[in-house]
């Protein structure tokens, strides 16, 4: 397990939870955010690896790094502990939802972390309840294809087609087509319209 946090108390709390577990031993590598940026991509393991992130301040570039590592199947589970304040911004919310297998509100993190460690699989523990309702509805109703959902975090983060094509391993032309399809399905004309779509709430189609 790798824990990413700049908070000594968070690290201490996680350490205590792990120490008190008798069902499954965990070895933990603690990293600061600065250290994680330079080393996460280099850490390779032939066993499933869990990432626990104490996410307390806005950091789009770090969320995009997590998303990239997740796409490469570098880590088995990505668990993010955050505050409700962090999900108000639409872009940040969608990036968090896309990068994390499990999102936990920091106010209930101790019990949820304990459950996570007990079951060993983020998908069995908590739904992504702290996510934008419009985004959740879009995914639930399958307005977008799997590939379009895959690209969505990069688009809403303001990335250009060329950069997105490198991240999702598609030609720039295909990225452009998918972007147009997303805009068409959501009845918006550009990125500004996309932001407005989320802030105005789900429209009737």
PDB file of C-alpha atoms in Angstrom:
ATOM      1  CA  UNK A   1       0.000   0.000   0.000  1.00  0.00           C
ATOM      2  CA  UNK A   2       1.113   3.536  -0.753  1.00  0.00           C
ATOM      3  CA  UNK A   3      -0.259   6.452   1.264  1.00  0.00           C
ATOM      4  CA  UNK A   4       0.049   9.947  -0.194  1.00  0.00           C
ATOM      5  CA  UNK A   5      -0.437  12.737   2.312  1.00  0.00           C
ATOM      6  CA  UNK A   6       1.218  15.897   3.592  1.00  0.00           C
ATOM      7  CA  UNK A   7      -0.600  15.536   6.921  1.00  0.00           C
ATOM      8  CA  UNK A   8       1.315  13.782   9.713  1.00  0.00           C
ATOM      9  CA  UNK A   9      -1.931  13.111  11.609  1.00  0.00           C
ATOM     10  CA  UNK A  10      -3.497  11.366   8.620  1.00  0.00           C
ATOM     11  CA  UNK A  11      -0.442   9.147   8.281  1.00  0.00           C
ATOM     12  CA  UNK A  12      -0.507   8.397  12.000  1.00  0.00           C
ATOM     13  CA  UNK A  13      -4.217   7.511  11.871  1.00  0.00           C
ATOM     14  CA  UNK A  14      -3.780   5.205   8.885  1.00  0.00           C
ATOM     15  CA  UNK A  15      -0.786   3.618  10.571  1.00  0.00           C
ATOM     16  CA  UNK A  16      -2.876   2.880  13.668  1.00  0.00           C
ATOM     17  CA  UNK A  17      -5.700   1.343  11.621  1.00  0.00           C
ATOM     18  CA  UNK A  18      -3.233  -0.926   9.843  1.00  0.00           C
ATOM     19  CA  UNK A  19      -1.437  -1.859  13.055  1.00  0.00           C
ATOM     20  CA  UNK A  20      -4.731  -2.949  14.632  1.00  0.00           C
ATOM     21  CA  UNK A  21      -5.658  -5.209  11.724  1.00  0.00           C
ATOM     22  CA  UNK A  22      -5.134  -8.908  12.383  1.00  0.00           C
ATOM     23  CA  UNK A  23      -6.822 -10.354   9.293  1.00  0.00           C
ATOM     24  CA  UNK A  24      -4.369  -9.099   6.692  1.00  0.00           C
ATOM     25  CA  UNK A  25      -0.888  -7.607   7.052  1.00  0.00           C
ATOM     26  CA  UNK A  26      -0.191  -4.405   5.135  1.00  0.00           C
ATOM     27  CA  UNK A  27       3.130  -2.785   4.419  1.00  0.00           C
ATOM     28  CA  UNK A  28       2.794   0.929   3.817  1.00  0.00           C
ATOM     29  CA  UNK A  29       5.022   3.334   1.942  1.00  0.00           C
ATOM     30  CA  UNK A  30       4.261   6.922   2.977  1.00  0.00           C
ATOM     31  CA  UNK A  31       4.891   9.646   0.383  1.00  0.00           C
ATOM     32  CA  UNK A  32       4.365  13.397   0.336  1.00  0.00           C
ATOM     33  CA  UNK A  33       2.598  14.804  -2.722  1.00  0.00           C
ATOM     34  CA  UNK A  34       5.874  16.254  -3.989  1.00  0.00           C
ATOM     35  CA  UNK A  35       7.632  12.890  -3.686  1.00  0.00           C
ATOM     36  CA  UNK A  36       4.664  11.050  -5.198  1.00  0.00           C
ATOM     37  CA  UNK A  37       4.759  13.212  -8.331  1.00  0.00           C
ATOM     38  CA  UNK A  38       8.292  12.116  -9.097  1.00  0.00           C
ATOM     39  CA  UNK A  39       8.121   8.470  -8.006  1.00  0.00           C
ATOM     40  CA  UNK A  40       4.619   7.050  -8.558  1.00  0.00           C
ATOM     41  CA  UNK A  41       5.211   6.382 -12.228  1.00  0.00           C
ATOM     42  CA  UNK A  42       8.459   4.590 -11.419  1.00  0.00           C
ATOM     43  CA  UNK A  43       7.117   2.295  -8.705  1.00  0.00           C
ATOM     44  CA  UNK A  44       6.388  -1.057 -10.281  1.00  0.00           C
ATOM     45  CA  UNK A  45       5.065  -4.118  -8.532  1.00  0.00           C
ATOM     46  CA  UNK A  46       4.050  -7.616  -9.582  1.00  0.00           C
ATOM     47  CA  UNK A  47       1.440  -7.754  -6.814  1.00  0.00           C
ATOM     48  CA  UNK A  48      -1.814  -5.727  -6.582  1.00  0.00           C
ATOM     49  CA  UNK A  49      -1.060  -2.330  -5.097  1.00  0.00           C
ATOM     50  CA  UNK A  50      -3.461   0.002  -3.287  1.00  0.00           C
ATOM     51  CA  UNK A  51      -3.087   3.782  -3.322  1.00  0.00           C
ATOM     52  CA  UNK A  52      -4.605   5.850  -0.475  1.00  0.00           C
ATOM     53  CA  UNK A  53      -4.663   9.595  -1.184  1.00  0.00           C
ATOM     54  CA  UNK A  54      -5.384  12.278   1.410  1.00  0.00           C
ATOM     55  CA  UNK A  55      -6.720  14.908  -1.017  1.00  0.00           C
ATOM     56  CA  UNK A  56      -7.332  18.205   0.772  1.00  0.00           C
ATOM     57  CA  UNK A  57      -6.589  20.967  -1.741  1.00  0.00           C
ATOM     58  CA  UNK A  58      -7.292  21.442  -5.445  1.00  0.00           C
ATOM     59  CA  UNK A  59      -4.645  19.813  -7.622  1.00  0.00           C
ATOM     60  CA  UNK A  60      -5.850  19.001 -11.152  1.00  0.00           C
ATOM     61  CA  UNK A  61      -2.403  17.960 -12.370  1.00  0.00           C
ATOM     62  CA  UNK A  62      -2.114  15.355  -9.623  1.00  0.00           C
ATOM     63  CA  UNK A  63      -5.590  13.989 -10.386  1.00  0.00           C
ATOM     64  CA  UNK A  64      -4.637  13.711 -14.061  1.00  0.00           C
ATOM     65  CA  UNK A  65      -1.486  11.824 -13.000  1.00  0.00           C
ATOM     66  CA  UNK A  66      -3.640   9.397 -10.978  1.00  0.00           C
ATOM     67  CA  UNK A  67      -5.942   8.969 -13.964  1.00  0.00           C
ATOM     68  CA  UNK A  68      -2.977   8.219 -16.217  1.00  0.00           C
ATOM     69  CA  UNK A  69      -1.556   5.631 -13.787  1.00  0.00           C
ATOM     70  CA  UNK A  70      -4.976   4.049 -13.413  1.00  0.00           C
ATOM     71  CA  UNK A  71      -5.281   3.759 -17.202  1.00  0.00           C
ATOM     72  CA  UNK A  72      -1.921   1.971 -17.243  1.00  0.00           C
ATOM     73  CA  UNK A  73      -3.257  -0.465 -14.595  1.00  0.00           C
ATOM     74  CA  UNK A  74      -0.320   0.502 -12.420  1.00  0.00           C
ATOM     75  CA  UNK A  75      -2.412   0.339  -9.242  1.00  0.00           C
ATOM     76  CA  UNK A  76      -5.109  -2.127  -8.261  1.00  0.00           C
ATOM     77  CA  UNK A  77      -7.216   0.259  -6.155  1.00  0.00           C
ATOM     78  CA  UNK A  78      -7.138   4.025  -5.783  1.00  0.00           C
ATOM     79  CA  UNK A  79      -8.882   5.265  -2.647  1.00  0.00           C
ATOM     80  CA  UNK A  80      -9.246   9.024  -2.183  1.00  0.00           C
ATOM     81  CA  UNK A  81     -10.187  10.637   1.120  1.00  0.00           C
ATOM     82  CA  UNK A  82     -11.470  14.153   0.549  1.00  0.00           C
ATOM     83  CA  UNK A  83     -13.845  16.845   1.814  1.00  0.00           C
ATOM     84  CA  UNK A  84     -17.204  17.812   0.372  1.00  0.00           C
ATOM     85  CA  UNK A  85     -15.741  21.243  -0.354  1.00  0.00           C
ATOM     86  CA  UNK A  86     -13.491  19.617  -2.934  1.00  0.00           C
ATOM     87  CA  UNK A  87     -16.404  18.359  -5.044  1.00  0.00           C
ATOM     88  CA  UNK A  88     -18.135  21.702  -5.581  1.00  0.00           C
ATOM     89  CA  UNK A  89     -16.011  22.503  -8.625  1.00  0.00           C
ATOM     90  CA  UNK A  90     -17.337  20.472 -11.572  1.00  0.00           C
ATOM     91  CA  UNK A  91     -13.961  19.796 -13.173  1.00  0.00           C
ATOM     92  CA  UNK A  92     -12.396  18.657  -9.918  1.00  0.00           C
ATOM     93  CA  UNK A  93     -15.422  16.514  -9.120  1.00  0.00           C
ATOM     94  CA  UNK A  94     -15.306  14.642 -12.417  1.00  0.00           C
ATOM     95  CA  UNK A  95     -11.540  14.171 -12.191  1.00  0.00           C
ATOM     96  CA  UNK A  96     -11.911  12.773  -8.666  1.00  0.00           C
ATOM     97  CA  UNK A  97     -14.746  10.499  -9.710  1.00  0.00           C
ATOM     98  CA  UNK A  98     -12.773   9.210 -12.696  1.00  0.00           C
ATOM     99  CA  UNK A  99      -9.427   8.716 -10.946  1.00  0.00           C
ATOM    100  CA  UNK A 100     -10.697   7.104  -7.743  1.00  0.00           C
ATOM    101  CA  UNK A 101     -12.107   3.612  -7.346  1.00  0.00           C
ATOM    102  CA  UNK A 102     -13.388   4.688  -3.953  1.00  0.00           C
ATOM    103  CA  UNK A 103     -14.185   8.195  -2.665  1.00  0.00           C
ATOM    104  CA  UNK A 104     -14.511   8.718   1.069  1.00  0.00           C
ATOM    105  CA  UNK A 105     -15.672  11.831   2.872  1.00  0.00           C
ATOM    106  CA  UNK A 106     -12.924  12.712   5.352  1.00  0.00           C
ATOM    107  CA  UNK A 107     -15.473  13.056   8.175  1.00  0.00           C
ATOM    108  CA  UNK A 108     -16.178   9.334   8.041  1.00  0.00           C
ATOM    109  CA  UNK A 109     -12.798   8.210   6.830  1.00  0.00           C
ATOM    110  CA  UNK A 110     -11.719   6.120   9.807  1.00  0.00           C
ATOM    111  CA  UNK A 111     -14.598   3.627   9.617  1.00  0.00           C
ATOM    112  CA  UNK A 112     -14.615   3.551   5.811  1.00  0.00           C
ATOM    113  CA  UNK A 113     -10.848   3.013   5.681  1.00  0.00           C
ATOM    114  CA  UNK A 114     -11.234   0.179   8.136  1.00  0.00           C
ATOM    115  CA  UNK A 115     -13.955  -1.369   5.947  1.00  0.00           C
ATOM    116  CA  UNK A 116     -11.789  -0.888   2.882  1.00  0.00           C
ATOM    117  CA  UNK A 117      -8.870  -2.717   4.442  1.00  0.00           C
ATOM    118  CA  UNK A 118     -11.117  -5.480   5.771  1.00  0.00           C
ATOM    119  CA  UNK A 119     -12.706  -6.272   2.411  1.00  0.00           C
ATOM    120  CA  UNK A 120      -9.695  -5.473   0.275  1.00  0.00           C
ATOM    121  CA  UNK A 121     -11.735  -4.183  -2.671  1.00  0.00           C
ATOM    122  CA  UNK A 122     -12.886  -0.590  -3.060  1.00  0.00           C
ATOM    123  CA  UNK A 123     -15.797  -1.501  -5.320  1.00  0.00           C
ATOM    124  CA  UNK A 124     -17.473  -3.509  -2.566  1.00  0.00           C
ATOM    125  CA  UNK A 125     -17.319  -0.825   0.071  1.00  0.00           C
ATOM    126  CA  UNK A 126     -18.677   2.539  -0.935  1.00  0.00           C
ATOM    127  CA  UNK A 127     -20.422   3.956  -3.958  1.00  0.00           C
ATOM    128  CA  UNK A 128     -19.250   7.229  -5.406  1.00  0.00           C
ATOM    129  CA  UNK A 129     -21.969   9.123  -3.629  1.00  0.00           C
ATOM    130  CA  UNK A 130     -19.969  12.332  -3.443  1.00  0.00           C
ATOM    131  CA  UNK A 131     -20.108  13.071  -7.127  1.00  0.00           C
ATOM    132  CA  UNK A 132     -21.926  15.596  -9.278  1.00  0.00           C
ATOM    133  CA  UNK A 133     -25.513  14.449  -9.847  1.00  0.00           C
ATOM    134  CA  UNK A 134     -25.531  15.490 -13.485  1.00  0.00           C
ATOM    135  CA  UNK A 135     -22.344  13.529 -14.167  1.00  0.00           C
ATOM    136  CA  UNK A 136     -23.719  10.492 -12.321  1.00  0.00           C
ATOM    137  CA  UNK A 137     -26.948  10.692 -14.344  1.00  0.00           C
ATOM    138  CA  UNK A 138     -25.067  10.922 -17.636  1.00  0.00           C
ATOM    139  CA  UNK A 139     -23.083   7.774 -16.811  1.00  0.00           C
ATOM    140  CA  UNK A 140     -26.132   5.932 -15.478  1.00  0.00           C
ATOM    141  CA  UNK A 141     -28.294   6.675 -18.495  1.00  0.00           C
ATOM    142  CA  UNK A 142     -25.450   5.941 -20.915  1.00  0.00           C
ATOM    143  CA  UNK A 143     -25.707   9.174 -22.850  1.00  0.00           C
ATOM    144  CA  UNK A 144     -22.041   8.688 -23.658  1.00  0.00           C
ATOM    145  CA  UNK A 145     -20.098   5.676 -24.903  1.00  0.00           C
ATOM    146  CA  UNK A 146     -17.413   4.078 -22.744  1.00  0.00           C
ATOM    147  CA  UNK A 147     -14.730   5.796 -24.816  1.00  0.00           C
ATOM    148  CA  UNK A 148     -16.421   9.182 -24.479  1.00  0.00           C
ATOM    149  CA  UNK A 149     -16.676   8.768 -20.702  1.00  0.00           C
ATOM    150  CA  UNK A 150     -13.008   7.789 -20.704  1.00  0.00           C
ATOM    151  CA  UNK A 151     -12.085  11.022 -22.475  1.00  0.00           C
ATOM    152  CA  UNK A 152     -14.458  13.277 -20.540  1.00  0.00           C
ATOM    153  CA  UNK A 153     -12.146  14.104 -17.578  1.00  0.00           C
ATOM    154  CA  UNK A 154      -9.448  15.329 -19.949  1.00  0.00           C
ATOM    155  CA  UNK A 155     -11.904  17.420 -21.961  1.00  0.00           C
ATOM    156  CA  UNK A 156     -13.444  19.108 -18.942  1.00  0.00           C
ATOM    157  CA  UNK A 157      -9.960  19.742 -17.556  1.00  0.00           C
ATOM    158  CA  UNK A 158      -9.359  21.877 -20.647  1.00  0.00           C
ATOM    159  CA  UNK A 159      -6.900  19.580 -22.406  1.00  0.00           C
ATOM    160  CA  UNK A 160      -6.524  19.939 -26.174  1.00  0.00           C
ATOM    161  CA  UNK A 161      -7.123  17.140 -28.668  1.00  0.00           C
ATOM    162  CA  UNK A 162      -3.412  16.535 -29.217  1.00  0.00           C
ATOM    163  CA  UNK A 163      -2.721  16.044 -25.502  1.00  0.00           C
ATOM    164  CA  UNK A 164      -5.807  13.875 -25.058  1.00  0.00           C
ATOM    165  CA  UNK A 165      -4.775  11.672 -27.976  1.00  0.00           C
ATOM    166  CA  UNK A 166      -1.519  10.857 -26.178  1.00  0.00           C
ATOM    167  CA  UNK A 167      -3.334  10.022 -22.949  1.00  0.00           C
ATOM    168  CA  UNK A 168      -6.070   7.791 -24.392  1.00  0.00           C
ATOM    169  CA  UNK A 169      -4.029   6.260 -27.221  1.00  0.00           C
ATOM    170  CA  UNK A 170      -6.246   7.498 -30.050  1.00  0.00           C
ATOM    171  CA  UNK A 171      -5.512   9.577 -33.100  1.00  0.00           C
ATOM    172  CA  UNK A 172      -6.097  13.298 -32.813  1.00  0.00           C
ATOM    173  CA  UNK A 173      -8.789  12.991 -35.485  1.00  0.00           C
ATOM    174  CA  UNK A 174     -10.692  10.364 -33.460  1.00  0.00           C
ATOM    175  CA  UNK A 175     -10.427  12.487 -30.326  1.00  0.00           C
ATOM    176  CA  UNK A 176     -11.913  15.387 -32.271  1.00  0.00           C
ATOM    177  CA  UNK A 177     -14.801  13.181 -33.448  1.00  0.00           C
ATOM    178  CA  UNK A 178     -15.489  11.945 -29.912  1.00  0.00           C
ATOM    179  CA  UNK A 179     -15.370  15.508 -28.589  1.00  0.00           C
ATOM    180  CA  UNK A 180     -17.921  16.629 -31.210  1.00  0.00           C
ATOM    181  CA  UNK A 181     -20.136  13.648 -30.329  1.00  0.00           C
ATOM    182  CA  UNK A 182     -20.017  14.550 -26.634  1.00  0.00           C
ATOM    183  CA  UNK A 183     -20.963  18.153 -27.375  1.00  0.00           C
ATOM    184  CA  UNK A 184     -23.727  17.011 -29.726  1.00  0.00           C
ATOM    185  CA  UNK A 185     -25.229  14.510 -27.266  1.00  0.00           C
ATOM    186  CA  UNK A 186     -25.261  17.088 -24.483  1.00  0.00           C
ATOM    187  CA  UNK A 187     -26.482  19.849 -26.844  1.00  0.00           C
ATOM    188  CA  UNK A 188     -23.580  22.208 -26.203  1.00  0.00           C
ATOM    189  CA  UNK A 189     -21.308  23.924 -28.682  1.00  0.00           C
ATOM    190  CA  UNK A 190     -18.031  24.187 -26.812  1.00  0.00           C
ATOM    191  CA  UNK A 191     -16.248  23.746 -23.487  1.00  0.00           C
ATOM    192  CA  UNK A 192     -17.935  26.825 -22.010  1.00  0.00           C
ATOM    193  CA  UNK A 193     -21.290  25.299 -22.870  1.00  0.00           C
ATOM    194  CA  UNK A 194     -20.216  22.065 -21.212  1.00  0.00           C
ATOM    195  CA  UNK A 195     -19.426  23.894 -17.965  1.00  0.00           C
ATOM    196  CA  UNK A 196     -22.790  25.640 -18.154  1.00  0.00           C
ATOM    197  CA  UNK A 197     -24.511  22.295 -18.703  1.00  0.00           C
ATOM    198  CA  UNK A 198     -23.184  21.007 -15.380  1.00  0.00           C
ATOM    199  CA  UNK A 199     -23.801  24.168 -13.419  1.00  0.00           C
ATOM    200  CA  UNK A 200     -27.335  24.561 -14.785  1.00  0.00           C
ATOM    201  CA  UNK A 201     -28.291  20.971 -14.003  1.00  0.00           C
ATOM    202  CA  UNK A 202     -29.345  18.098 -16.209  1.00  0.00           C
ATOM    203  CA  UNK A 203     -31.455  19.255 -19.151  1.00  0.00           C
ATOM    204  CA  UNK A 204     -34.337  17.388 -20.678  1.00  0.00           C
ATOM    205  CA  UNK A 205     -33.366  15.692 -23.903  1.00  0.00           C
TER     206      UNK A 205
END
